[in-house]
């Protein structure tokens, strides 16, 4: 998932970008309104995090430009302007959420994930596939070669992440933040145990092993076909 951050305060912008990268997102940082609007209109982003007060043009104008261009990606305002009128204005112009500074990054991350899930549900077909493995997002069902595979909620979330990022080696730190919403602790083996259980359910009895461990790097789901 690719996120555009439009923030003119250097410390806040750097903090946001680094936090999003560590949470497993791709993040671009722009520090003025004109460049922010240009990036939003010419690049493909899944979400925009937008300040109101910016050099060049302000956040209100950027949002209006995004919506006039027919872009429907979620927009989250992140601003020190905390008046009710400002929040109402942002939402009426087409923003999806409004968070006031100072903020807790954990709350920002939760809102980002909620907006991405909401936006993704509009666009996605409802299925994720790799080889003969199929994950039905709406019915929360997993099958392989037509055979039902029963998963726990965490196993389902882990498999969904691996399928969405198939072919990409995912480090344990990313898996921990995306599935368990926690910082990675090298002393815990919760991820190794979950991967082992998921591999037994998904790959056991099949010649094409989909889930692999990449030593020293993480885990990847990809078909050998």
Coordinates of N, CA and C in Angstrom, one line a residue:
X1 N 0.8 -1.2 0.0 CA 0.0 0.0 0.0 C 0.9 1.3 0.0
X2 N 0.5 2.2 -0.8 CA 1.4 3.4 -1.0 C 0.6 4.6 -0.5
X3 N 1.3 5.4 0.4 CA 0.7 6.5 1.1 C 1.5 7.8 0.7
X4 N 0.7 8.9 0.5 CA 1.3 10.2 0.3 C 1.1 11.0 1.5
X5 N 2.2 11.6 2.1 CA 2.2 12.4 3.2 C 2.5 13.9 2.8
X6 N 1.6 14.8 3.0 CA 1.8 16.2 2.6 C 1.9 17.0 3.9
X7 N 3.1 17.3 4.4 CA 3.3 17.9 5.7 C 4.6 18.8 5.6
X8 N 4.4 20.1 6.0 CA 5.5 21.1 5.8 C 6.4 21.1 7.0
X9 N 6.0 20.6 8.2 CA 6.9 20.6 9.4 C 7.8 19.4 9.3
X10 N 9.2 19.7 9.1 CA 10.1 18.7 8.8 C 10.1 17.5 9.8
X11 N 10.1 17.9 11.1 CA 10.2 16.8 12.2 C 8.9 15.9 12.1
X12 N 7.7 16.5 12.0 CA 6.5 15.7 11.9 C 6.5 14.9 10.6
X13 N 6.9 15.5 9.5 CA 6.9 14.7 8.2 C 7.8 13.5 8.3
X14 N 9.0 13.7 8.8 CA 10.0 12.6 8.9 C 9.5 11.5 9.9
X15 N 8.9 11.9 11.0 CA 8.3 11.0 11.9 C 7.2 10.1 11.3
X16 N 6.3 10.8 10.5 CA 5.2 10.1 9.9 C 5.8 9.1 8.9
X17 N 6.7 9.6 8.0 CA 7.2 8.7 7.0 C 7.9 7.5 7.5
X18 N 8.7 7.7 8.5 CA 9.5 6.6 9.2 C 8.5 5.6 9.8
X19 N 7.5 6.1 10.5 CA 6.6 5.2 11.2 C 5.8 4.4 10.2
X20 N 5.4 5.0 9.1 CA 4.6 4.3 8.1 C 5.5 3.2 7.4
X21 N 6.7 3.5 7.1 CA 7.6 2.6 6.5 C 7.8 1.4 7.5
X22 N 8.0 1.6 8.8 CA 8.2 0.6 9.7 C 6.9 -0.3 9.9
X23 N 5.8 0.3 9.6 CA 4.5 -0.4 9.6 C 4.2 -1.2 8.3
X24 N 5.1 -1.1 7.4 CA 5.0 -1.9 6.2 C 4.5 -1.2 5.0
X25 N 4.3 0.1 5.1 CA 3.7 0.8 3.9 C 4.9 1.5 3.1
X26 N 4.5 1.8 1.9 CA 5.4 2.6 1.0 C 4.9 4.1 1.2
X27 N 5.8 5.0 1.6 CA 5.4 6.4 1.9 C 6.3 7.4 1.2
X28 N 5.6 8.4 0.5 CA 6.3 9.5 -0.1 C 5.9 10.7 0.8
X29 N 6.9 11.6 1.0 CA 6.8 12.8 1.8 C 7.0 14.0 0.9
X30 N 6.0 15.0 0.9 CA 6.1 16.2 0.2 C 5.8 17.3 1.2
X31 N 6.5 18.5 1.0 CA 6.5 19.5 2.1 C 5.8 20.8 1.7
X32 N 5.2 20.8 0.5 CA 4.4 22.0 0.1 C 3.2 21.7 -0.7
X33 N 2.3 22.6 -0.8 CA 1.0 22.3 -1.3 C 1.0 22.0 -2.8
X34 N 1.7 22.8 -3.6 CA 1.8 22.6 -5.1 C 2.3 21.2 -5.4
X35 N 3.4 20.9 -4.8 CA 4.0 19.5 -5.1 C 3.1 18.4 -4.6
X36 N 2.4 18.7 -3.5 CA 1.5 17.7 -2.9 C 0.4 17.4 -3.9
X37 N -0.2 18.4 -4.4 CA -1.3 18.2 -5.4 C -0.8 17.5 -6.7
X38 N 0.4 17.9 -7.1 CA 0.9 17.3 -8.3 C 1.1 15.8 -8.1
X39 N 1.7 15.4 -7.0 CA 2.0 14.0 -6.7 C 0.6 13.3 -6.6
X40 N -0.3 13.9 -5.9 CA -1.6 13.2 -5.7 C -2.4 12.9 -7.0
X41 N -2.2 13.8 -8.0 CA -2.9 13.7 -9.3 C -2.1 12.9 -10.3
X42 N -0.8 12.7 -10.1 CA 0.0 12.0 -11.2 C 0.5 10.7 -10.7
X43 N 0.5 10.4 -9.4 CA 1.0 9.1 -8.9 C -0.2 8.3 -8.4
X44 N 0.0 7.0 -8.3 CA -1.1 6.1 -7.8 C -0.9 5.9 -6.3
X45 N -1.8 6.4 -5.5 CA -1.7 6.3 -4.0 C -3.0 5.6 -3.5
X46 N -2.8 4.9 -2.4 CA -3.9 4.2 -1.8 C -4.6 5.1 -0.7
X47 N -3.8 6.1 -0.2 CA -4.3 7.0 0.8 C -3.4 8.3 0.9
X48 N -4.0 9.4 1.2 CA -3.3 10.7 1.4 C -3.4 11.2 2.8
X49 N -2.3 11.5 3.5 CA -2.3 12.2 4.8 C -2.0 13.6 4.6
X50 N -2.9 14.5 4.9 CA -2.8 15.9 4.5 C -2.9 16.9 5.6
X51 N -1.9 17.8 5.7 CA -2.0 19.0 6.6 C -2.9 20.0 6.0
X52 N -3.4 21.0 6.8 CA -4.3 22.0 6.3 C -3.4 23.2 5.9
X53 N -2.6 23.7 6.8 CA -1.8 24.9 6.5 C -0.5 24.5 5.9
X54 N -0.3 24.8 4.6 CA 0.8 24.5 3.8 C 1.3 25.6 2.9
X55 N 2.6 25.7 2.6 CA 3.0 26.8 1.7 C 2.5 26.4 0.3
X56 N 2.3 27.5 -0.5 CA 1.8 27.3 -1.9 C 0.3 27.3 -1.9
X57 N -0.3 26.2 -1.8 CA -1.7 26.1 -1.6 C -2.1 25.3 -0.4
X58 N -3.2 25.5 0.2 CA -3.5 24.9 1.5 C -4.2 23.5 1.3
X59 N -4.4 22.8 2.3 CA -4.9 21.5 2.3 C -6.3 21.4 1.7
X60 N -7.1 22.5 2.0 CA -8.5 22.5 1.5 C -8.5 22.5 0.0
X61 N -7.6 23.3 -0.6 CA -7.5 23.4 -2.1 C -6.9 22.1 -2.7
X62 N -6.0 21.4 -2.0 CA -5.5 20.2 -2.5 C -6.6 19.1 -2.5
X63 N -7.4 19.0 -1.4 CA -8.5 18.1 -1.4 C -9.5 18.4 -2.5
X64 N -9.8 19.6 -2.7 CA -10.8 20.0 -3.8 C -10.2 19.5 -5.1
X65 N -8.9 19.7 -5.3 CA -8.3 19.3 -6.6 C -8.3 17.8 -6.8
X66 N -8.1 17.1 -5.7 CA -8.1 15.6 -5.8 C -9.5 15.2 -6.2
X67 N -10.5 15.7 -5.5 CA -11.9 15.2 -5.8 C -12.4 15.7 -7.2
X68 N -12.0 16.9 -7.6 CA -12.4 17.4 -8.9 C -11.8 16.5 -10.0
X69 N -10.7 16.0 -9.8 CA -10.0 15.1 -10.8 C -10.6 13.7 -10.8
X70 N -11.5 13.4 -9.9 CA -12.2 12.1 -9.9 C -11.4 11.1 -9.1
X71 N -10.4 11.5 -8.3 CA -9.6 10.6 -7.5 C -10.4 10.2 -6.3
X72 N -10.6 8.9 -6.0 CA -11.4 8.5 -4.9 C -10.6 7.9 -3.7
X73 N -9.3 8.0 -3.7 CA -8.5 7.4 -2.6 C -8.9 8.2 -1.3
X74 N -8.8 7.5 -0.2 CA -9.1 8.1 1.1 C -8.2 9.2 1.4
X75 N -8.7 10.3 2.0 CA -7.9 11.4 2.5 C -8.1 11.6 4.0
X76 N -7.0 11.6 4.7 CA -7.0 11.9 6.2 C -6.3 13.2 6.5
X77 N -7.1 14.1 7.0 CA -6.5 15.4 7.4 C -5.8 15.2 8.8
X78 N -4.6 15.8 8.9 CA -3.8 15.8 10.1 C -3.4 17.2 10.4
X79 N -4.1 17.8 11.3 CA -3.9 19.3 11.4 C -4.0 19.7 12.9
X80 N -3.3 20.9 13.2 CA -3.4 21.5 14.5 C -4.6 22.3 14.6
X81 N -5.3 22.5 13.5 CA -6.6 23.3 13.6 C -7.7 22.4 14.2
X82 N -8.1 22.6 15.4 CA -9.0 21.7 16.1 C -10.4 22.2 16.3
X83 N -10.7 23.4 15.6 CA -12.1 23.9 15.7 C -13.1 23.0 15.1
X84 N -14.3 22.9 15.6 CA -15.3 22.0 15.0 C -15.6 22.4 13.6
X85 N -15.6 23.8 13.3 CA -15.8 24.3 11.9 C -14.8 23.7 11.0
X86 N -13.5 23.6 11.4 CA -12.5 23.1 10.5 C -12.7 21.6 10.2
X87 N -13.0 20.9 11.2 CA -13.3 19.4 11.0 C -14.5 19.2 10.1
X88 N -15.5 20.0 10.3 CA -16.7 19.9 9.5 C -16.4 20.3 8.0
X89 N -15.6 21.3 7.9 CA -15.3 21.8 6.5 C -14.5 20.7 5.8
X90 N -13.5 20.1 6.5 CA -12.7 19.0 5.8 C -13.6 17.9 5.4
X91 N -14.5 17.4 6.2 CA -15.4 16.3 5.9 C -16.3 16.7 4.7
X92 N -16.8 17.9 4.8 CA -17.8 18.3 3.7 C -17.1 18.5 2.4
X93 N -15.8 18.8 2.4 CA -15.1 18.9 1.1 C -14.7 17.5 0.5
X94 N -14.9 16.5 1.3 CA -14.6 15.2 0.8 C -13.5 14.4 1.5
X95 N -13.1 14.9 2.7 CA -12.1 14.1 3.5 C -12.8 12.9 4.1
X96 N -12.0 11.8 4.4 CA -12.6 10.6 5.0 C -12.4 10.6 6.5
X97 N -11.5 11.4 7.0 CA -11.2 11.4 8.4 C -10.4 12.7 8.7
X98 N -10.4 13.1 10.0 CA -9.8 14.3 10.5 C -9.2 14.0 11.8
X99 N -7.9 14.1 12.0 CA -7.2 13.9 13.2 C -6.4 15.1 13.6
X100 N -6.6 15.5 14.9 CA -6.0 16.7 15.4 C -4.6 16.5 16.0
X101 N -3.7 17.4 15.7 CA -2.4 17.4 16.3 C -2.5 18.0 17.7
X102 N -1.7 17.6 18.7 CA -0.7 16.5 18.7 C -1.5 15.1 18.7
X103 N -0.9 14.1 18.1 CA -1.6 12.9 17.9 C -0.7 11.7 18.4
X104 N -1.3 10.6 18.7 CA -0.6 9.4 19.0 C -0.5 8.6 17.7
X105 N 0.7 8.1 17.4 CA 0.9 7.4 16.1 C 0.1 6.2 16.0
X106 N -0.1 5.5 17.2 CA -0.9 4.3 17.2 C -2.3 4.5 16.7
X107 N -2.9 5.7 17.1 CA -4.2 6.1 16.7 C -4.2 6.4 15.2
X108 N -3.2 7.1 14.7 CA -3.1 7.4 13.3 C -3.1 6.2 12.5
X109 N -2.2 5.2 12.9 CA -2.1 4.0 12.2 C -3.4 3.2 12.2
X110 N -4.1 3.2 13.3 CA -5.4 2.5 13.3 C -6.4 3.1 12.3
X111 N -6.4 4.4 12.2 CA -7.3 5.1 11.3 C -6.9 4.9 9.9
X112 N -5.6 4.9 9.6 CA -5.1 4.6 8.3 C -5.5 3.2 7.8
X113 N -5.4 2.2 8.7 CA -5.7 0.8 8.3 C -7.3 0.7 8.1
X114 N -8.0 1.4 8.9 CA -9.5 1.4 8.8 C -9.9 2.0 7.4
X115 N -9.3 3.1 7.1 CA -9.6 3.8 5.8 C -9.2 2.9 4.6
X116 N -8.0 2.2 4.7 CA -7.6 1.4 3.6 C -8.5 0.2 3.5
X117 N -8.9 -0.4 4.6 CA -9.8 -1.5 4.5 C -11.1 -1.1 3.8
X118 N -11.6 0.1 4.3 CA -12.9 0.6 3.7 C -12.8 0.8 2.2
X119 N -11.7 1.5 1.8 CA -11.5 1.8 0.4 C -11.3 0.5 -0.4
X120 N -10.5 -0.4 0.2 CA -10.2 -1.6 -0.6 C -11.4 -2.5 -0.8
X121 N -12.4 -2.5 0.1 CA -13.6 -3.3 -0.1 C -14.4 -2.8 -1.3
X122 N -14.3 -1.5 -1.6 CA -15.1 -1.0 -2.7 C -14.5 -1.5 -4.0
X123 N -13.1 -1.7 -4.1 CA -12.4 -2.0 -5.3 C -12.1 -3.4 -5.5
X124 N -12.0 -4.2 -4.5 CA -11.5 -5.6 -4.7 C -12.6 -6.5 -5.1
X125 N -12.2 -7.6 -5.7 CA -13.1 -8.6 -6.2 C -13.7 -9.4 -5.1
X126 N -13.0 -9.5 -4.0 CA -13.4 -10.3 -2.8 C -12.6 -11.5 -2.7
X127 N -11.7 -11.8 -3.6 CA -10.9 -13.0 -3.6 C -9.4 -12.7 -3.7
X128 N -8.6 -13.5 -3.0 CA -7.2 -13.5 -3.2 C -6.8 -14.9 -3.6
X129 N -5.9 -15.0 -4.6 CA -5.5 -16.3 -5.1 C -4.0 -16.5 -5.3
X130 N -3.5 -17.7 -5.2 CA -2.2 -18.1 -5.6 C -2.2 -19.6 -5.9
X131 N -1.9 -19.9 -7.2 CA -2.0 -21.3 -7.7 C -3.4 -21.8 -7.4
X132 N -3.5 -22.9 -6.7 CA -4.9 -23.5 -6.4 C -5.4 -23.1 -5.1
X133 N -4.8 -22.1 -4.4 CA -5.2 -21.6 -3.1 C -6.1 -20.4 -3.3
X134 N -7.3 -20.3 -2.7 CA -8.2 -19.2 -2.8 C -8.7 -18.8 -1.5
X135 N -8.7 -17.4 -1.2 CA -9.2 -16.8 0.0 C -10.3 -16.0 -0.3
X136 N -11.5 -16.3 0.2 CA -12.7 -15.5 0.0 C -12.9 -14.5 1.2
X137 N -12.6 -13.2 0.9 CA -12.6 -12.2 1.9 C -14.0 -12.0 2.5
X138 N -15.0 -12.1 1.8 CA -16.4 -11.8 2.3 C -16.9 -12.9 3.2
X139 N -16.7 -14.1 2.8 CA -17.2 -15.3 3.5 C -16.2 -15.8 4.5
X140 N -14.9 -15.2 4.5 CA -13.9 -15.6 5.4 C -13.6 -17.1 5.2
X141 N -13.5 -17.6 4.0 CA -13.3 -19.0 3.7 C -12.0 -19.1 2.9
X142 N -11.3 -20.2 3.2 CA -10.1 -20.6 2.4 C -10.2 -22.0 1.9
X143 N -9.9 -22.1 0.6 CA -9.9 -23.5 0.0 C -8.6 -23.7 -0.8
X144 N -8.2 -24.9 -0.9 CA -7.1 -25.3 -1.8 C -7.5 -26.5 -2.6
X145 N -7.4 -26.4 -3.9 CA -7.9 -27.4 -4.8 C -9.3 -27.8 -4.5
X146 N -10.1 -26.8 -4.1 CA -11.5 -27.1 -3.7 C -11.7 -27.6 -2.3
X147 N -10.7 -27.9 -1.6 CA -10.8 -28.5 -0.2 C -10.8 -27.3 0.8
X148 N -11.8 -27.3 1.7 CA -11.9 -26.3 2.7 C -10.8 -26.4 3.7
X149 N -10.2 -25.2 4.1 CA -9.1 -25.2 5.1 C -9.7 -24.3 6.2
X150 N -9.7 -24.8 7.4 CA -10.2 -24.0 8.6 C -9.1 -23.3 9.3
X151 N -9.2 -22.0 9.4 CA -8.1 -21.2 10.0 C -8.7 -20.4 11.2
X152 N -7.8 -20.1 12.1 CA -8.2 -19.2 13.2 C -8.2 -17.8 12.6
X153 N -8.7 -16.8 13.4 CA -8.7 -15.4 12.9 C -7.3 -14.9 12.6
X154 N -6.3 -15.2 13.5 CA -5.0 -14.7 13.2 C -4.4 -15.4 12.0
X155 N -4.6 -16.7 11.9 CA -4.1 -17.4 10.7 C -4.7 -16.9 9.4
X156 N -6.0 -16.5 9.5 CA -6.6 -15.9 8.3 C -6.0 -14.6 8.0
X157 N -5.7 -13.8 9.0 CA -5.1 -12.5 8.8 C -3.7 -12.6 8.3
X158 N -3.0 -13.6 8.8 CA -1.6 -13.8 8.3 C -1.6 -14.3 6.9
X159 N -2.5 -15.2 6.5 CA -2.5 -15.7 5.1 C -3.0 -14.5 4.2
X160 N -3.9 -13.7 4.6 CA -4.4 -12.6 3.8 C -3.2 -11.7 3.5
X161 N -2.4 -11.4 4.5 CA -1.2 -10.5 4.3 C -0.2 -11.1 3.3
X162 N 0.1 -12.4 3.5 CA 1.0 -13.1 2.6 C 0.5 -13.1 1.2
X163 N -0.8 -13.3 1.0 CA -1.4 -13.3 -0.3 C -1.4 -11.9 -1.0
X164 N -1.7 -10.9 -0.2 CA -1.7 -9.5 -0.7 C -0.3 -9.1 -1.1
X165 N 0.7 -9.6 -0.5 CA 2.1 -9.3 -0.8 C 2.8 -10.4 -1.4
X166 N 2.1 -11.4 -2.1 CA 2.8 -12.6 -2.6 C 3.9 -12.2 -3.5
X167 N 5.0 -13.1 -3.4 CA 6.2 -12.8 -4.1 C 7.2 -11.9 -3.4
X168 N 6.7 -11.3 -2.3 CA 7.5 -10.3 -1.6 C 7.9 -10.9 -0.2
X169 N 9.2 -10.9 0.1 CA 9.7 -11.4 1.4 C 9.3 -10.4 2.5
X170 N 8.5 -10.9 3.4 CA 8.0 -10.1 4.5 C 8.8 -10.3 5.8
X171 N 9.5 -9.3 6.3 CA 10.2 -9.5 7.6 C 9.3 -9.7 8.8
X172 N 9.8 -10.3 9.8 CA 9.0 -10.6 11.0 C 8.4 -9.3 11.6
X173 N 9.2 -8.3 11.6 CA 8.7 -7.0 12.1 C 7.5 -6.5 11.4
X174 N 7.4 -6.6 10.1 CA 6.2 -6.2 9.4 C 5.0 -7.1 9.7
X175 N 5.3 -8.4 9.8 CA 4.2 -9.3 10.1 C 3.6 -9.0 11.5
X176 N 4.5 -8.7 12.4 CA 4.1 -8.4 13.8 C 3.2 -7.2 13.8
X177 N 3.6 -6.1 13.1 CA 2.8 -4.9 13.2 C 1.5 -5.0 12.4
X178 N 1.5 -5.8 11.3 CA 0.3 -5.9 10.5 C -0.7 -6.8 11.0
X179 N -0.3 -7.9 11.6 CA -1.2 -9.0 12.1 C -1.5 -8.9 13.5
X180 N -0.4 -8.7 14.3 CA -0.6 -8.6 15.8 C -0.6 -7.2 16.3
X181 N -0.4 -6.2 15.5 CA -0.4 -4.8 15.9 C 0.5 -4.5 17.1
X182 N 1.7 -5.1 17.0 CA 2.7 -5.0 18.1 C 4.0 -4.7 17.5
X183 N 4.9 -4.2 18.3 CA 6.3 -4.0 17.9 C 7.0 -5.4 18.0
X184 N 7.9 -5.7 17.1 CA 8.5 -7.0 17.1 C 9.5 -7.2 18.3
X185 N 9.3 -8.3 18.9 CA 10.2 -8.6 20.1 C 11.0 -9.9 19.7
X186 N 12.3 -9.8 19.6 CA 13.1 -10.9 19.1 C 13.0 -12.1 20.1
X187 N 12.5 -11.9 21.3 CA 12.5 -13.0 22.3 C 11.2 -13.8 22.1
X188 N 10.3 -13.4 21.3 CA 9.0 -14.2 21.1 C 9.1 -15.0 19.9
X189 N 8.5 -16.2 19.9 CA 8.4 -17.0 18.7 C 7.0 -17.1 18.2
X190 N 6.2 -16.2 18.5 CA 4.7 -16.2 18.1 C 4.6 -16.3 16.6
X191 N 5.5 -15.6 15.9 CA 5.3 -15.5 14.4 C 5.8 -16.9 13.8
X192 N 6.9 -17.4 14.3 CA 7.4 -18.7 13.8 C 6.3 -19.8 14.0
X193 N 5.7 -19.8 15.2 CA 4.7 -20.8 15.5 C 3.5 -20.6 14.6
X194 N 3.1 -19.4 14.4 CA 1.9 -19.2 13.5 C 2.2 -19.6 12.1
X195 N 3.4 -19.2 11.6 CA 3.8 -19.6 10.2 C 3.8 -21.2 10.1
X196 N 4.4 -21.8 11.1 CA 4.4 -23.3 11.1 C 3.0 -23.9 11.0
X197 N 2.1 -23.4 11.8 CA 0.8 -23.9 11.8 C 0.0 -23.7 10.5
X198 N 0.3 -22.4 10.0 CA -0.4 -22.1 8.7 C 0.2 -22.9 7.6
X199 N 1.5 -23.2 7.6 CA 2.1 -24.0 6.5 C 1.6 -25.4 6.6
X200 N 1.4 -25.9 7.8 CA 0.8 -27.3 7.9 C -0.6 -27.4 7.3
X201 N -1.4 -26.3 7.5 CA -2.7 -26.4 7.0 C -2.8 -26.1 5.5
X202 N -1.9 -25.2 5.0 CA -2.0 -24.8 3.6 C -1.2 -25.7 2.6
X203 N 0.0 -26.1 3.1 CA 0.9 -26.9 2.2 C 1.0 -28.4 2.4
X204 N 0.6 -28.8 3.6 CA 0.7 -30.3 3.9 C -0.1 -31.1 2.9
X205 N 0.5 -32.1 2.2 CA -0.1 -32.9 1.3 C -0.1 -32.4 -0.2
X206 N 0.5 -31.2 -0.4 CA 0.6 -30.7 -1.7 C 2.0 -30.6 -2.2
X207 N 2.2 -30.9 -3.5 CA 3.6 -30.9 -4.0 C 4.1 -29.4 -4.1
X208 N 3.2 -28.5 -4.5 CA 3.6 -27.1 -4.6 C 3.5 -26.4 -3.3
X209 N 4.7 -26.2 -2.6 CA 4.7 -25.6 -1.3 C 4.7 -24.1 -1.5
X210 N 3.6 -23.4 -1.0 CA 3.5 -22.0 -1.3 C 4.2 -21.1 -0.3
X211 N 4.3 -21.5 1.0 CA 4.9 -20.6 2.0 C 6.3 -21.0 2.3
X212 N 7.2 -20.1 2.1 CA 8.7 -20.4 2.3 C 9.3 -19.5 3.4
X213 N 10.3 -20.0 4.0 CA 11.1 -19.2 4.9 C 12.4 -18.8 4.2
X214 N 12.6 -17.5 4.2 CA 13.9 -17.0 3.6 C 14.8 -16.7 4.8
X215 N 15.8 -17.5 4.9 CA 16.7 -17.5 6.1 C 17.3 -16.1 6.3
X216 N 17.1 -15.5 7.5 CA 17.6 -14.2 7.9 C 16.9 -13.1 7.4
X217 N 15.8 -13.3 6.6 CA 15.0 -12.2 6.0 C 13.5 -12.2 6.4
X218 N 12.9 -13.4 6.3 CA 11.5 -13.4 6.7 C 10.7 -14.6 5.9
X219 N 9.5 -14.3 5.5 CA 8.7 -15.3 4.9 C 8.0 -14.8 3.6
X220 N 7.8 -15.7 2.7 CA 7.2 -15.3 1.4 C 6.2 -16.4 1.0
X221 N 5.1 -15.9 0.3 CA 4.2 -16.9 -0.3 C 4.3 -16.7 -1.8
X222 N 4.6 -17.7 -2.5 CA 4.7 -17.7 -4.0 C 4.5 -19.1 -4.5
X223 N 4.0 -19.2 -5.7 CA 3.8 -20.5 -6.3 C 5.0 -20.9 -7.1
X224 N 5.4 -22.1 -7.0 CA 6.5 -22.6 -7.8 C 6.2 -22.9 -9.3
X225 N 4.9 -22.7 -9.6 CA 4.6 -23.0 -11.0 C 5.0 -21.9 -11.9

